[in-house]
Amino acid sequence: MTKKILYLLCIFAALGSLGAQDKAEKALEIFSEKYPQEKIHLIFNKNSYIAGENIWFKSFVFDGYNLSSISTSMFVELYDSNKTQIAKEILPLLNGQGSGSFMLSENLKEGIYYIRAYTAWMSNFSEDFQALQQIVVYNPSSPEKLVLDDASKWTASVFPEGGTFIDGINTKFAVRLHSKGITPSDWNGYVINAEKPDVKITSFKGFDQNVGTFSLTPKTGVKYQVVLSDSKGNRQVVDLPYVADSGINLQVSTGNDAVKFSVKSKNIAPGTVYKVIGTIGNQMVFKINSDKILEKTYSIPAEQLINGILQLTVFDEKESIIARRLTFVQPGMLKIKKPVLQSMQLNESPRASNSFNINPEQNNNAYTVLVLDGSSENSEDENSFLSTLWLTGDITSKIYTPSQYFTTNRNNEALDALLISEIWKRFDWRNIMSRTFPIISYQPQPYISYKGKVSVQGKPASNTELNLMFEIPEYGTKLFQVKTDDKGFFTVKGLIFEDAIKFSYQLNDPKIPKEQVQVIFQPDYSFVPLKKSLPESNYTLVQRQSDDQLSEPVKRYLATKKTQASIYEKATLIEEVKLKARKKDKTKELNEKLSSPMFKSMNETIFDLVNENNSAQASMNILSWLQGRVAGLTIESSMGSYFPKLRGSNINVYLDEMKVDPSQISSLPVSDIAMVKVIRGYFAGGFGGGNGAIAIYTRRGGITGFTNDPKASTQLKQTVLHGFDKEAPFVNPDYSDQNFSTISKDVRTTLYWNPYVEAETKDQTGIQFFNNDDAKSFKIIIIGFDEKDLVPIYYNEIVK
């Protein structure tokens, strides 16, 4: 399950033989190996909605700083502000990515709603790390309307760097603002001695709505306070911590070249041994254990690390934590691959055609592309793909506009101050050192999995073979066989299908009448109830007055909603024509023709013997020809027969999707083979085959293995299994077609949405969209991820 993050470790060896304890290191190693942790970023087609509309979203699931391979399914739920669940879906995750949609009811009241997204594996950890996105939904027919809450009072907290405040040591403080509503953007403060309130010791101005900072050299016996005020005259007085007369203080400075730190001390006995451990995520990237630690400034080379939150923790000789600090690695040099847009043809005229090309990225399979009216807002404005990956995916406290810390005009000092006010919560050193690890109650299952129980006349059918006949549109009926255990149970794993699939079943024993056989199916997954309270919103509901005027965004949503039905109706026919006319890749077309849905996988390698791979014709056996062509695949021979293994484990061989003994392939002429695919891991056709399979398709069209009599299944008992929830199609109008000329008004804010634009490996990826009636600029958002270099691919700009 564990996928280790590839860091270039910067481990400083212990200075001398000091007999240091290593309880922390061993605990972290166990935690990192057994308890990897996922985080989710959600992107929406727009920022707010109106009742009766569709919500479209895209998800990226990360295991630390890499796309996750832990989970292949994601649960998504929609709640109202009273925590009443309105809808729920289960969606497939392909290479850590998924997409879906929710239809908002016409009768939905105006208010704040929440979309919760999580995986089964994430349910083993704190709910605070699950994605919980606030959604604004308008409805002019509701008796109440939403208004921003700018009247709630704000409070503040102060945090000394490293967590200690010691006599005579100059200490940096972070001041953090909190509010149920909105915190002020214009605020300042000063520090006083409580006994001399008229004398300002030091003054400062807040960076943003989250945080400000100041430094102070304290004296024992003095009670310090910070006095804060905003532009509206609101005032807060906050006590600073008690000044200790001894101890140590951890001080950190972060630059583009290195993370530097020093440990200052007061009244500490010389020769005391301290240990400092640096972690990114759940991985240790730095360690030093020394009795000289109080005498030096240490430097961790930043080029050997990755962008992310670095946690530095100071332990004493008993491995008790005495100081800790979070900082961000290379905040001034974010490692981001920016897509190159070429052949850009933009036209601000009403309903004009616009287009651009995206240069190919070698290590990216697909892009998420969103184009909006340049004057509109979107979900990336508040919490972006970058801020989830590097900040909010691991920090659970409320942060106003976290995306601001990763833009081109970002304030790195503000981000550093923010992290001074935070404590790492992905794990607690004390818990893992005492071997108090999370309780694993939910294991990730491969895609859709079902449990079944077979009984005959009410008694379990032990160790019995059961035939399952799936009715697949366009492919006929497909036969599979499973075997029950001692108690009559069996499991079907790795199913990938949408909506529902009909199938029939029969015991592989003609002596037992079908009327005596009963099979009960139960999903081998479950939605996990949300236990915690929903977060507070920046909005409040007030009574709607009869003379209230609708806001401009709501007017736009209403106008768009009226024409959307017409757009969908006209676009359906056009899209069908486009699909027929679209040129398809020959290998893809061959795969679509020969493979049934149950033999398709994201983890497949295809060899087209019709249009390419002419060298295969010279081989006497297709299995021997595969040797060396697929990573991890080995072909062993014995007495003239070939037996395939994938990463050392035996895998099955299928001929036209019927399981066969590998020895049977030796008599099959290669010239009769149209296509071969090597499938890694689970796939529906293998029913939990484990390591994968080799599927061989003959030039006869891949019909072998399907039942000859399409009516046979109707003679058996039938049932239905439910699969993944189907995503509603997002339709972009095509004004080059005259059918759209009757649309009277187009004020769409979302001009183009595609959660999965396949990246061309050689040619540029082309994007085309049509303007609305009044947009004068376009906001283009392109998101992907380079899995080789572990860096995000990100573009978010307004262009004209």
Coordinates of C-alpha atoms in Angstrom, one line a residue, residues 1 26 119 137 148 156 170 211 227 242 253 255 273 308 313 333 434-435 571 573 678 783:
M1 CA 0.0 0.0 0.0
K26 CA 12.0 4.1 14.7
T119 CA -11.4 7.9 0.5
V137 CA -26.1 28.3 -3.5
L148 CA -21.4 38.4 4.1
A156 CA -6.2 37.0 18.2
N170 CA 15.3 37.9 21.1
V211 CA -1.1 36.9 10.4
V227 CA -2.5 45.7 21.6
Y242 CA 5.2 34.0 30.8
S253 CA 15.4 31.4 8.7
G255 CA 16.0 31.2 2.0
V273 CA 23.0 16.5 24.3
G308 CA 6.7 21.7 1.3
T313 CA 11.7 19.3 16.3
M333 CA 11.6 29.3 -5.7
S434 CA 4.5 5.4 22.6
R435 CA 3.4 3.2 19.7
A571 CA -25.4 20.3 -28.4
L573 CA -27.0 16.1 -31.8
V678 CA -0.5 -6.6 -20.6
I783 CA -3.8 21.8 -14.0

